[in-house]
Coordinates of C-alpha atoms and ligand atoms in Angstrom, one line a residue:
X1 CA 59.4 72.5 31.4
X2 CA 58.5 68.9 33.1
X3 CA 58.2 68.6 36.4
X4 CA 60.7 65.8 37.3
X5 CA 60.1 65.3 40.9
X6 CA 56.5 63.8 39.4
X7 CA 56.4 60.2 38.7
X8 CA 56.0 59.5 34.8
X9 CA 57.5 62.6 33.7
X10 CA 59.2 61.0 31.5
X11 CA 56.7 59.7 29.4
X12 CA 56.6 63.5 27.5
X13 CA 60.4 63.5 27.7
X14 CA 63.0 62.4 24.5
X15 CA 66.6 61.3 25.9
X16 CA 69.9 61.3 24.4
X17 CA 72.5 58.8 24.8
X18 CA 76.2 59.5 24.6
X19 CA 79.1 56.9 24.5
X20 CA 81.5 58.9 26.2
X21 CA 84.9 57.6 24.3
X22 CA 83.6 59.2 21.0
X23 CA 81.5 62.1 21.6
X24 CA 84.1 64.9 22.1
X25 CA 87.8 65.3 23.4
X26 CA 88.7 68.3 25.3
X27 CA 92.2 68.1 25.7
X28 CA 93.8 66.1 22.7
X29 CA 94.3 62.9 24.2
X30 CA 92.1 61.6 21.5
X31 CA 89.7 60.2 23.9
X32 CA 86.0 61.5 24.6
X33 CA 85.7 63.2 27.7
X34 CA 83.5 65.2 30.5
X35 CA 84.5 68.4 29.8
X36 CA 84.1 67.4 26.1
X37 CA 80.7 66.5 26.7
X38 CA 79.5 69.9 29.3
X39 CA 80.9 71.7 26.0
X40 CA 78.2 70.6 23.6
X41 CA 75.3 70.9 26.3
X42 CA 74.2 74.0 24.2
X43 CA 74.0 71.5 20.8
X44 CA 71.4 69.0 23.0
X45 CA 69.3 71.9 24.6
X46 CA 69.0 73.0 21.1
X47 CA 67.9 69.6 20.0
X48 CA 65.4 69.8 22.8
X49 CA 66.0 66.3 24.6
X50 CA 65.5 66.3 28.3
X51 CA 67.8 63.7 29.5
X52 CA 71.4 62.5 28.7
X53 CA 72.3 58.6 29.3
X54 CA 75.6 58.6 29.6
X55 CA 77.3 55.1 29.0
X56 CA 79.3 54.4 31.7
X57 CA 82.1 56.7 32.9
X58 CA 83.6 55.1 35.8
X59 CA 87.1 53.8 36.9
X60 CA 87.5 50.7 34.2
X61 CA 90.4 48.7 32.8
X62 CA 88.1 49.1 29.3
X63 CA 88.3 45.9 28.5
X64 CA 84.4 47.0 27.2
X65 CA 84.6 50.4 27.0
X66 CA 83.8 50.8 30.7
X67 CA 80.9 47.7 30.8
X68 CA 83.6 46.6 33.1
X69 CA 83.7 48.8 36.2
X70 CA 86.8 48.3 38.3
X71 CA 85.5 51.5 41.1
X72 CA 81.4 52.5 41.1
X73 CA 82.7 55.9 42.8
X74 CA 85.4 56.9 40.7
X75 CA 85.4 58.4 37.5
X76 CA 87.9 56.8 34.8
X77 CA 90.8 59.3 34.7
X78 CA 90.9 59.9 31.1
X79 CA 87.1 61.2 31.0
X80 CA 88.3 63.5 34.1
X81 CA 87.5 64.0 37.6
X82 CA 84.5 63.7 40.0
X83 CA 84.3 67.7 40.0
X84 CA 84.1 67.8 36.1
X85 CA 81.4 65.0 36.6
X86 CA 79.4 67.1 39.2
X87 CA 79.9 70.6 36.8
X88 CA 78.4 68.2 34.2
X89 CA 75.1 67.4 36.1
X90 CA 74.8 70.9 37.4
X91 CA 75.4 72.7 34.0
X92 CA 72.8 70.1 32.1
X93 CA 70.6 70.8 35.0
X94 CA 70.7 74.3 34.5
X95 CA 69.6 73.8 30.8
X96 CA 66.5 71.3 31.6
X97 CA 68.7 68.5 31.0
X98 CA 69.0 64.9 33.4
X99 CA 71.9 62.6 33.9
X100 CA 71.0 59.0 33.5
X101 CA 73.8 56.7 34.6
X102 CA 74.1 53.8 33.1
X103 CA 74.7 51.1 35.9
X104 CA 76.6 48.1 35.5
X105 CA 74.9 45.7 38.4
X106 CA 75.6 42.5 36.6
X107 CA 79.0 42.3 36.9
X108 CA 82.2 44.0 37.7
X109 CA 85.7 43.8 36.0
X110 CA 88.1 42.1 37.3
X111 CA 90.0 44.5 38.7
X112 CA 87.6 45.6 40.7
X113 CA 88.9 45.7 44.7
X114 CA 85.8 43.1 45.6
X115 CA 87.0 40.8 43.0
X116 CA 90.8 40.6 43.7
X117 CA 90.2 39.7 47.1
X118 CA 87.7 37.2 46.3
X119 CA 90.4 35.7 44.6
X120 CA 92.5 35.7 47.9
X121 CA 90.9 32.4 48.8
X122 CA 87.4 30.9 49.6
X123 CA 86.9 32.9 53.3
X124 CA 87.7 36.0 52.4
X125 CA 84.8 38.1 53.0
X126 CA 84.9 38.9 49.0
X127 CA 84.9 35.5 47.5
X128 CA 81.0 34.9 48.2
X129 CA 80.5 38.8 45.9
X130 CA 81.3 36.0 42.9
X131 CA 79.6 33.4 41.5
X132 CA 81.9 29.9 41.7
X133 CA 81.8 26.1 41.5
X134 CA 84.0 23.5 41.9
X135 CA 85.8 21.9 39.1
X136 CA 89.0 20.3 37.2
X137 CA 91.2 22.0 35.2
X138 CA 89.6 21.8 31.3
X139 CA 86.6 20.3 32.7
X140 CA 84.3 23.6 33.3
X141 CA 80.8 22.9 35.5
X142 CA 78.7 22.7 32.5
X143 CA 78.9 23.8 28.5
X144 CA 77.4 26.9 29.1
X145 CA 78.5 29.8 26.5
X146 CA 79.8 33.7 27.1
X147 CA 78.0 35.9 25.6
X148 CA 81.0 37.6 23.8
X149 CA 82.2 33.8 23.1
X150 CA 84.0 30.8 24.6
X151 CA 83.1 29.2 28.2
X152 CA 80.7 31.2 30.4
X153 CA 83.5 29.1 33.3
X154 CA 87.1 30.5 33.9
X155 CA 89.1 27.8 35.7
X156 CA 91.3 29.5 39.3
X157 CA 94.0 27.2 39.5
X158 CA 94.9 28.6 42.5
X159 CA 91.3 28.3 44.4
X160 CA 90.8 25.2 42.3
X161 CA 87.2 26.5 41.4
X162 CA 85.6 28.1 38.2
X163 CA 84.1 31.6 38.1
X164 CA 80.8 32.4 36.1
X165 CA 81.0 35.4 33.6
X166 CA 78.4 35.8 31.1
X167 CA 80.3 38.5 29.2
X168 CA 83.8 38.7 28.8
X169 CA 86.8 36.6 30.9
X170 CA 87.4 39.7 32.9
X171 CA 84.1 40.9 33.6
X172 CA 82.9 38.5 36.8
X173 CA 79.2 37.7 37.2
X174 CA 77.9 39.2 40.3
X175 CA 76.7 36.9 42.8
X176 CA 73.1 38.9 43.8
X177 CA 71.8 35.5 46.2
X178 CA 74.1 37.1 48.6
X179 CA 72.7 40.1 50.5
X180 CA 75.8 42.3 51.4
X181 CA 76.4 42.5 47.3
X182 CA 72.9 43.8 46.9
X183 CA 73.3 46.4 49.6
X184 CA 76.9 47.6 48.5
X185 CA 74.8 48.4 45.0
X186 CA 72.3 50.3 46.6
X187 CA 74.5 52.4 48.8
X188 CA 76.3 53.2 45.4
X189 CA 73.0 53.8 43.7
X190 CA 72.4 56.2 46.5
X191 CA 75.9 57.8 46.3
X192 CA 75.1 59.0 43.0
X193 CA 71.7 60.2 43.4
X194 CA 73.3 62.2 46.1
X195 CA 75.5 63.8 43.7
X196 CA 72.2 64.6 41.4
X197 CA 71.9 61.8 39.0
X198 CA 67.9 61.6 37.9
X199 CA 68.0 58.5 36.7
X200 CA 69.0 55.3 35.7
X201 CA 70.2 52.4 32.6
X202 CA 70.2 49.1 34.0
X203 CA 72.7 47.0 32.0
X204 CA 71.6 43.8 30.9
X205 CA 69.4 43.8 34.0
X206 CA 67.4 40.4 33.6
X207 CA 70.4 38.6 34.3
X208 CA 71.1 39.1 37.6
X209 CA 69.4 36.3 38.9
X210 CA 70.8 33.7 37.2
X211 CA 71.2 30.1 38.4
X212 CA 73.8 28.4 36.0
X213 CA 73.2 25.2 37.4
X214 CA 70.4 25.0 35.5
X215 CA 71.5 26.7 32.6
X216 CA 69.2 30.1 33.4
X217 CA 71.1 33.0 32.8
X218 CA 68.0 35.8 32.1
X219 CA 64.8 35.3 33.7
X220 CA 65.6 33.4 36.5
X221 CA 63.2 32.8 39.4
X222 CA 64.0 35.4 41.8
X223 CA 64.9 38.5 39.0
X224 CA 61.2 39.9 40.3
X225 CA 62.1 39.5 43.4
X226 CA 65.6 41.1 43.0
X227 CA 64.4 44.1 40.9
X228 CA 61.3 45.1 43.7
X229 CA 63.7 45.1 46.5
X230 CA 66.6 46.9 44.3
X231 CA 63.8 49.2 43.7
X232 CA 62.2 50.1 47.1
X233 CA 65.8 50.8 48.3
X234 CA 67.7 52.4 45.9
X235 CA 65.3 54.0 43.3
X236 CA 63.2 56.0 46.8
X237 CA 62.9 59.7 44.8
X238 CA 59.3 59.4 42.3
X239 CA 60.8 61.0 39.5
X240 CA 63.9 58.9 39.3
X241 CA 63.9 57.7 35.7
X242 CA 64.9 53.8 35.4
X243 CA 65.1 52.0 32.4
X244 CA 66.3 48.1 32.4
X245 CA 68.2 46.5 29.2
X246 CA 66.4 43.3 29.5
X247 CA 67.2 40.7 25.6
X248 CA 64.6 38.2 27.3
X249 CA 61.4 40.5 27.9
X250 CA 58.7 40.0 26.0
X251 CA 55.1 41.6 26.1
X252 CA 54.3 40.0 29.0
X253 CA 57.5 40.3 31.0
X254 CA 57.6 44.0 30.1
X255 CA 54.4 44.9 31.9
X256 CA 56.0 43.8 35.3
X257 CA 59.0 45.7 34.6
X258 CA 57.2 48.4 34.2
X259 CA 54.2 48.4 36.2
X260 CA 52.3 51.5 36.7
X261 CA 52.5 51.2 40.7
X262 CA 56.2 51.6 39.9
X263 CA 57.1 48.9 42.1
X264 CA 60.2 48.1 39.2
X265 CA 61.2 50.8 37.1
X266 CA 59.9 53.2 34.6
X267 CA 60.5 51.0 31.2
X268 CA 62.5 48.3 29.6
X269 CA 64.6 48.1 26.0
X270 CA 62.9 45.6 24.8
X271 CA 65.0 44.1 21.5
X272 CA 62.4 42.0 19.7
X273 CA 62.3 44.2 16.8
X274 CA 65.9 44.8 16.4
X275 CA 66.3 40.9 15.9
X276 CA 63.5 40.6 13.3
X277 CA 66.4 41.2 10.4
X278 CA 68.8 38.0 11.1
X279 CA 68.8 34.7 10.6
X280 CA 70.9 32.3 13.3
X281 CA 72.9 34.7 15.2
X282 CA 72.9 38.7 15.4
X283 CA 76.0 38.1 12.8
X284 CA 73.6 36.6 10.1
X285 CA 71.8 39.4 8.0
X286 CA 68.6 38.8 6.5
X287 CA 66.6 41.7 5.1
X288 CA 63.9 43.1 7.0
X289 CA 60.8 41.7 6.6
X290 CA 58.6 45.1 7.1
X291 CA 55.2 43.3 7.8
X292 CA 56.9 41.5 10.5
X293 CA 58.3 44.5 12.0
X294 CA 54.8 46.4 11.7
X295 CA 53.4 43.8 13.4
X296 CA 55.9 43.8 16.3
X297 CA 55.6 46.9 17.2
X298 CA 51.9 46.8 16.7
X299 CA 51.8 44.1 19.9
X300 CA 54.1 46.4 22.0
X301 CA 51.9 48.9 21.2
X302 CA 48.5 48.0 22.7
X303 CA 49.8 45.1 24.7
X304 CA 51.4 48.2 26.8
X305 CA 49.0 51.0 26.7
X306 CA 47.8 51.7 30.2
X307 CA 49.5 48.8 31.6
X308 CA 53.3 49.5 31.2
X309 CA 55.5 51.8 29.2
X310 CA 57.6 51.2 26.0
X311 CA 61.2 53.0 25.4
X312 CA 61.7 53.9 21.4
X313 CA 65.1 52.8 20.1
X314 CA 66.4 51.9 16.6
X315 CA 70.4 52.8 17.8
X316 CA 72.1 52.5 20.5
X317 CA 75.8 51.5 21.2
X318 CA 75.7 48.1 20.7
X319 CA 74.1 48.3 17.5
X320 CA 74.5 49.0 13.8
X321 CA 73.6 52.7 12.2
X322 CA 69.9 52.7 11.6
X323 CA 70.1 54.4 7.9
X324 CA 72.3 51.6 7.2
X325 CA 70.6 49.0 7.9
X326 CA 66.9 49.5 7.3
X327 CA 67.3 53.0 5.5
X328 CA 69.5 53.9 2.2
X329 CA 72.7 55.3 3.4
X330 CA 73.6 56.5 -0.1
X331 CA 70.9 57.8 -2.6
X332 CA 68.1 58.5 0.2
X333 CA 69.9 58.8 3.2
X334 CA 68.5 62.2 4.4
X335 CA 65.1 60.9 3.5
X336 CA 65.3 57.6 5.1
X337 CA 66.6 58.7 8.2
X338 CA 63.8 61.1 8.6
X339 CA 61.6 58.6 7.5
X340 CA 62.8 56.0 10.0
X341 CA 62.3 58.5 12.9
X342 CA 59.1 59.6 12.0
X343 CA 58.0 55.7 11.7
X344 CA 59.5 55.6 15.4
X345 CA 58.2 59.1 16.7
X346 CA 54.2 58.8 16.8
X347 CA 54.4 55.5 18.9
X348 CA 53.8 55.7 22.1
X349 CA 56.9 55.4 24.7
X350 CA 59.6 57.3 25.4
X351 CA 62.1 57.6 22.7
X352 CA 66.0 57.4 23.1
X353 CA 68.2 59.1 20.1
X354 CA 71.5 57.6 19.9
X355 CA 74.3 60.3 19.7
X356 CA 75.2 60.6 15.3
X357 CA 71.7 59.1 15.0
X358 CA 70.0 63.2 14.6
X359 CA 72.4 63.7 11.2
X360 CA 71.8 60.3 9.9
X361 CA 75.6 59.0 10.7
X362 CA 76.3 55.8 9.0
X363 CA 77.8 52.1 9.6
X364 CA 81.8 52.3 8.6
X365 CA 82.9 50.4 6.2
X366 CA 86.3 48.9 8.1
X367 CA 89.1 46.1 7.2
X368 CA 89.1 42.8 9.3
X369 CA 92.0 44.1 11.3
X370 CA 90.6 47.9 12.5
X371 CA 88.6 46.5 14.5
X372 CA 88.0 47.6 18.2
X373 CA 84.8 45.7 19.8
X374 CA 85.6 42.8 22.3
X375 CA 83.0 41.2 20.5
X376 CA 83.2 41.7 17.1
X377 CA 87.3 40.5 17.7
X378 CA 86.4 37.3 19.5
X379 CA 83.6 36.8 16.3
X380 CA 86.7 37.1 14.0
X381 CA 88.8 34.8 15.5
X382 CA 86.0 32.4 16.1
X383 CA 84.9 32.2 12.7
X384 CA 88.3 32.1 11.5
X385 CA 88.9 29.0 13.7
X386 CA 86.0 27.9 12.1
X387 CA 86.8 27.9 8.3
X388 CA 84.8 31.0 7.0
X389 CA 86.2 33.1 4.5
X390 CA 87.6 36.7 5.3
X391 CA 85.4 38.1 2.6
X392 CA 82.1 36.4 4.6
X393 CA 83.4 37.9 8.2
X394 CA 83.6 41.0 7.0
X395 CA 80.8 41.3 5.4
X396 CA 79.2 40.7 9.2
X397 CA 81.5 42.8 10.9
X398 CA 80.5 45.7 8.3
X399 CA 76.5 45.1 8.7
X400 CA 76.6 44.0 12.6
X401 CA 79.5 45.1 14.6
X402 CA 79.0 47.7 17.7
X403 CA 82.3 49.5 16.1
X404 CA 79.6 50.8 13.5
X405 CA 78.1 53.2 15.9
X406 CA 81.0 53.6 18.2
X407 CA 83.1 55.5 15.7
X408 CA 83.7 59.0 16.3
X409 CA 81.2 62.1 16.6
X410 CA 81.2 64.3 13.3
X411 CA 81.0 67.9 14.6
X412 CA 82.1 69.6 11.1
X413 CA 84.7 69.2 8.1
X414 CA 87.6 69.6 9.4
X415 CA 90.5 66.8 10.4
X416 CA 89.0 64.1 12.6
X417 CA 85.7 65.9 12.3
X418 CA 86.3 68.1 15.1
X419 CA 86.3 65.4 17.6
X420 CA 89.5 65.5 18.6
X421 CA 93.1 68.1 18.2
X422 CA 94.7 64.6 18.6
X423 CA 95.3 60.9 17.3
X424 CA 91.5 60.0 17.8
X425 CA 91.0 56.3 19.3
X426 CA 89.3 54.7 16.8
X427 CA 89.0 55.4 13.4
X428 CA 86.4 58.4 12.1
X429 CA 84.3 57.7 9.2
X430 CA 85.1 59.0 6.4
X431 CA 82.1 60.7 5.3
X432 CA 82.7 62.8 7.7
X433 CA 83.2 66.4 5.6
X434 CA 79.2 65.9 4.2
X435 CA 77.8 64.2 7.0
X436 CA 78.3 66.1 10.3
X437 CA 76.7 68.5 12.8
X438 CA 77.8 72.0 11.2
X439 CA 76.4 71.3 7.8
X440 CA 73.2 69.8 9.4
X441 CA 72.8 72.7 11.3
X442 CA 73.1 75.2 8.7
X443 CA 70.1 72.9 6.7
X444 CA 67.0 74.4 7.7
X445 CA 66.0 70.8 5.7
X446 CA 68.3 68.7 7.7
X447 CA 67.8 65.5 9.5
X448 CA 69.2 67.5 12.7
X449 CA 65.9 70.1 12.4
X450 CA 63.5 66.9 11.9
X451 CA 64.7 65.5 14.8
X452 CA 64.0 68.6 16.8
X453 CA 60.7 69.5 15.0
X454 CA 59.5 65.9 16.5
X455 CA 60.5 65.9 19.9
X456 CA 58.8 69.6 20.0
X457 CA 55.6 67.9 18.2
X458 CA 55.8 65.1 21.1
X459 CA 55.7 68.1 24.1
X460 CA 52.9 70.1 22.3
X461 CA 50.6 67.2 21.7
X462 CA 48.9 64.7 24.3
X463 CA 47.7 62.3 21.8
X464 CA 51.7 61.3 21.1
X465 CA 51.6 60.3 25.3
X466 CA 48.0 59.0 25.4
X467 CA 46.6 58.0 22.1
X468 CA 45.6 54.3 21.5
X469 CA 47.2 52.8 18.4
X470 CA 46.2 50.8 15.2
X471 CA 48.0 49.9 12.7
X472 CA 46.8 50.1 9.1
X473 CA 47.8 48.4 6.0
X474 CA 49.3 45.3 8.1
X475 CA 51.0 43.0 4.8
X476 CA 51.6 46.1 2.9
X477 CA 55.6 45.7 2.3
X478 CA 56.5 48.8 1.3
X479 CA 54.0 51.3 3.5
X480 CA 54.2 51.8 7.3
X481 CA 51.1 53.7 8.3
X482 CA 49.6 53.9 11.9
X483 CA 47.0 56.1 13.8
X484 CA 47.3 57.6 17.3
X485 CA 43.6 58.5 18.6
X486 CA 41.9 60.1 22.0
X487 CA 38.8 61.5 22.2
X488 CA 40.3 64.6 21.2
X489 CA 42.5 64.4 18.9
X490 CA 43.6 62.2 16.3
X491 CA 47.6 61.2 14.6
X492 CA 47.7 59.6 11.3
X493 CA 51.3 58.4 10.3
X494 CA 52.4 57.2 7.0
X495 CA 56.0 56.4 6.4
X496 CA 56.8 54.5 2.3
X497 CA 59.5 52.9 3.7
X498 CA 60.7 52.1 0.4
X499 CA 63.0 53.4 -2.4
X500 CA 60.1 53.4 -4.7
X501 CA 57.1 55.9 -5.3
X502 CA 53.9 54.1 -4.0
X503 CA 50.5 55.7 -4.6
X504 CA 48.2 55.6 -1.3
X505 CA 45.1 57.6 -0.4
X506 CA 44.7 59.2 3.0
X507 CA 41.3 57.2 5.0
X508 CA 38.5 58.7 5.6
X509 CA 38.9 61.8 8.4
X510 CA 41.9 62.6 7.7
X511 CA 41.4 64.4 4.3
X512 CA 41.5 67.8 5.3
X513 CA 43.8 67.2 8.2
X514 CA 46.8 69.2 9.0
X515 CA 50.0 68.5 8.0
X516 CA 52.3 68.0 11.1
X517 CA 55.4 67.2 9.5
X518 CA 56.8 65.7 6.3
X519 CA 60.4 65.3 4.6
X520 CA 59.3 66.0 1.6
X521 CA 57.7 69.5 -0.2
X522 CA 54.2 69.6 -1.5
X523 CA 51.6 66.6 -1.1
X524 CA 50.0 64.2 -3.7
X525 CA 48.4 60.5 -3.5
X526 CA 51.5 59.4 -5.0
X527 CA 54.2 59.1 -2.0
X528 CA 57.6 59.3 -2.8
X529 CA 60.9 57.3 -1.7
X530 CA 61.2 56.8 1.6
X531 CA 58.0 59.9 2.3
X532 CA 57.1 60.3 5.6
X533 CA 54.6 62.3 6.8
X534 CA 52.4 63.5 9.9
X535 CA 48.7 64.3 10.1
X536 CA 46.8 65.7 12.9
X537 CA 43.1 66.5 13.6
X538 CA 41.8 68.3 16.9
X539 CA 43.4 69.2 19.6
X540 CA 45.5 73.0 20.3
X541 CA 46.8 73.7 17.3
Ligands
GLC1 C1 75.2 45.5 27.7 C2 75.9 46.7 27.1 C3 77.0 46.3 26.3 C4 78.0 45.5 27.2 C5 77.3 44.4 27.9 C6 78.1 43.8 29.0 O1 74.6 44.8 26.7 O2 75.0 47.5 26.4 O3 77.7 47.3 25.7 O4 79.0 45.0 26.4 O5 76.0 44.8 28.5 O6 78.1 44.7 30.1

């Protein structure tokens, strides 16, 4: 088991993220919830992860699913009470198994107490939490744009001033140039690491320090600054886990994040490979190019050995179902998800598996009207105000929207795929009766048992933690091959990303190496659709 008071345990550990709304109702309210989630503890510690990142959980209007936090120290009723939060970080505990909380520090809704007396006038003690400017009616401070569309500027007719909000209308930018904000967030941060909370998720963490007057919204000047001091006081324990979700880090950014000295937090997502596949915005599909992508994570690679730390993501919650969109969801589905996770599982970093993502769940094919996501709704009615056709939104929605991973769990066959004795909240997909966690467990061949079979592979091995990388066959389109190497031991991974049978020929050394893994039976030089497989020389075998 790792020792988790140690800084950098966590670069042998594999974490688990849960949306809470769709992983499992307890009580038939059709809602995901706590007790829900403490009853399939058993599933995870059989999976092997050693950490859960929860999505947030706290008091929220749900405006975004609970991205807008109305009380830090509350939980949201639905999901249950603080006690059935503290039984849940006790009984994980008890089975190896860490909370990380995802913390919302960029914003708050707009319910939140700080917020509504802000909005009492400009001296109350609150209004200064915010970020405003002065302004006319229809005549916002400058053009800037919300991320989930429209003006980043809502006009207060009542303070005659403009608040920033980078999200959605009712989730308020933070103003982190004033001090008291910065300390209320780290006696929260405190509060929960109190209650046993190992560790962190920083939502959309390079913005905080934004200065809209000139237009900088990630990245801004003081974000360093801000992250070091947010750090040193909130973040005192060594093994406290911390990962930032930062859109703007590069290479180069990404080493301060995660500096050894640990001065800002264990690791970043990083999402330059998840935008390699579109064209203008995240909407616009374009297929993968794979040497681009090899290429990409090549640079993460050795750009961060010994000098920082990567996470490993293809899914999370704001993103589309893997096997969908670089795999084959129909013919090769089992195969390419396998494939996709052993492509993902020799790098070095510490790898995330989003919950659906270990039995190869799908995007959900959805009408115009089902949908749920803040975002994808304001895309619709955007691109409707903008003349595209119905047929051309959908076809976004269906490849892009968050609702593709944020449909319900699939526990077995039966109604609602066991998620719920209720009306669930959102639609289930309807492969639910082949594709769910009962049939993949009884699969000795499963995508389930892959997953588990890796994360085992990554705890018995040092060269997964420590070995330098090099990718191999760099233009090849179709193959995805890579090495791992210490002085003791060596990793080849070759992944035919492809629908098609491709012949290759192992290099030199690795002949007579061992077979670690592979998805399909038997070996030859000829590699079939979507083959993936692991070879290892030296080491304790
Ligand atoms: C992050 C979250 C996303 C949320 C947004 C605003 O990107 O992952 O779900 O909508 O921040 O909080």
């Amino acid at each position: 088991m790792l020792d988790k008071t140690k800084y950098g345990w966590w670069k042998s550990a594999v974490f688990y993220q849960i949306y809470p709304k769709s992983f499992q109702d307890s009580d038939g309210d059709g809602l995901g919830d706590i007790p829900g989630i403490i009853s399939r503890l058993d599933y995870l510690e059989k999976l092997g992860v050693d950490g859960i990142w929860l999505s947030p959980v706290l008091d929220s209007p749900q405006v975004d699913n609970g991205y807008d936090i109305s009380d830090y120290r509350a939980i949201w009723p639905p999901y249950g009470a603080m006690r059935d939060m503290e039984r849940l970080i006790s009984e994980a505990k008890k089975r190896g198994i860490s909370i990380i909380m995802d913390l919302v520090l960029n914003h708050t809704s707009d319910r939140h107490p700080w917020f509504r007396e802000a909005l009492k006038g400009r001296d109350n003690p609150y209004h200064d939490y915010y970020v405003w400017r002065e302004g006319e009616p229809g005549t916002p401070p400058n053009d800037m744009r919300a991320c989930f569309g429209g003006s980043a500027w809502e006009y207060v007719p009542e303070l005659g001033q403009y608040y920033f909000h980078q999200y959605a209308v009712q989730q308020p930018d933070l103003n982190w140039d004033n001090p008291r904000v910065r300390r209320e967030l780290y006696d929260m941060i405190r509060f929960w690491v109190n209650k046993g909370v190992e560790g962190f998720r920083l939502d959309v963490i390079d913005s905080i320090a934004k200065e809209p007057d000139k237009k900088i919204t990630a990245r801004g000047p003081k974000l360093h600054e801000y992250v070091r001091e947010l750090s040193a006081n909130a973040f005192i324990e060594p093994g406290i886990v911390t990962v930032g979700e930062a859109w703007s880090a590069d290479t180069g950014e990404a080493k301060k994040w995660s500096a050894p000295d640990g001065s800002e937090l264990s690791m970043v997502f990083q999402f330059e490979h998840i935008c390699l596949d579109q064209s203008f915005e995240k909407w616009d599909a374009v297929p993968l190019p794979l040497p681009k992508l090899k290429r990409c994570f090549e640079r993460w690679q050795r750009e961060l050995h010994g000098e920082g730390w990567n996470s490993l993501f293809l899914e999370n919650h704001d993103l589309p179902r893997v096997v969908s969109r670089w795999g084959d969801d129909t013919a090769f589905r089992v195969e390419s998800a396998k494939c996709l996770a052993a492509m993902l599982y020799g790098m070095e970093g510490t790898p995330y598996i989003y919950q659906g993502e270990e039995i190869g769940m799908t995007n959900v094919p959805l009408g115009l009207s089902d949908y749920e996501d803040v975002e994808t709704v304001n895309m619709i009615a955007e691109r409707r105000a903008r003349g595209y056709p119905d047929g051309e939104i959908l076809a976004s929605a269906r490849a892009r929207s968050r609702d593709n991973a944020r449909t319900p769990m699939q526990w077995d066959a039966s109604e609602n795929a066991g998620f719920t004795t209720g009306r669930p909240w959102f639609a289930v997909n309807e492969n639910y009766r082949g594709i769910n966690v009962r049939s993949a467990l009884a699969d000795p061949d499963s995508v389930f048992y892959f997953y588990q079979k890796l994360i085992a592979l990554r705890k018995k091995h040092p060269v997964f933690r420590d070995g330098e990388f090099t990718l191999l066959e760099p233009e090849d389109e179709a193959l995805f091959v890579y090495t791992r190497c210490t002085d003791a031991e060596r990793l080849l991974v070759i992944c035919n990303m492809s629908g098609d049978a491709r012949k290759y020929t192992v290099p030199a050394g690795f002949e007579n190496a061992e077979i670690l893994i592979g998805n399909y039976k038997g070996v030859s030089d000829v590699l079939r659709p979507w083959e993936a497989r692991m070879m290892y020389e030296g080491g304790t075998r």
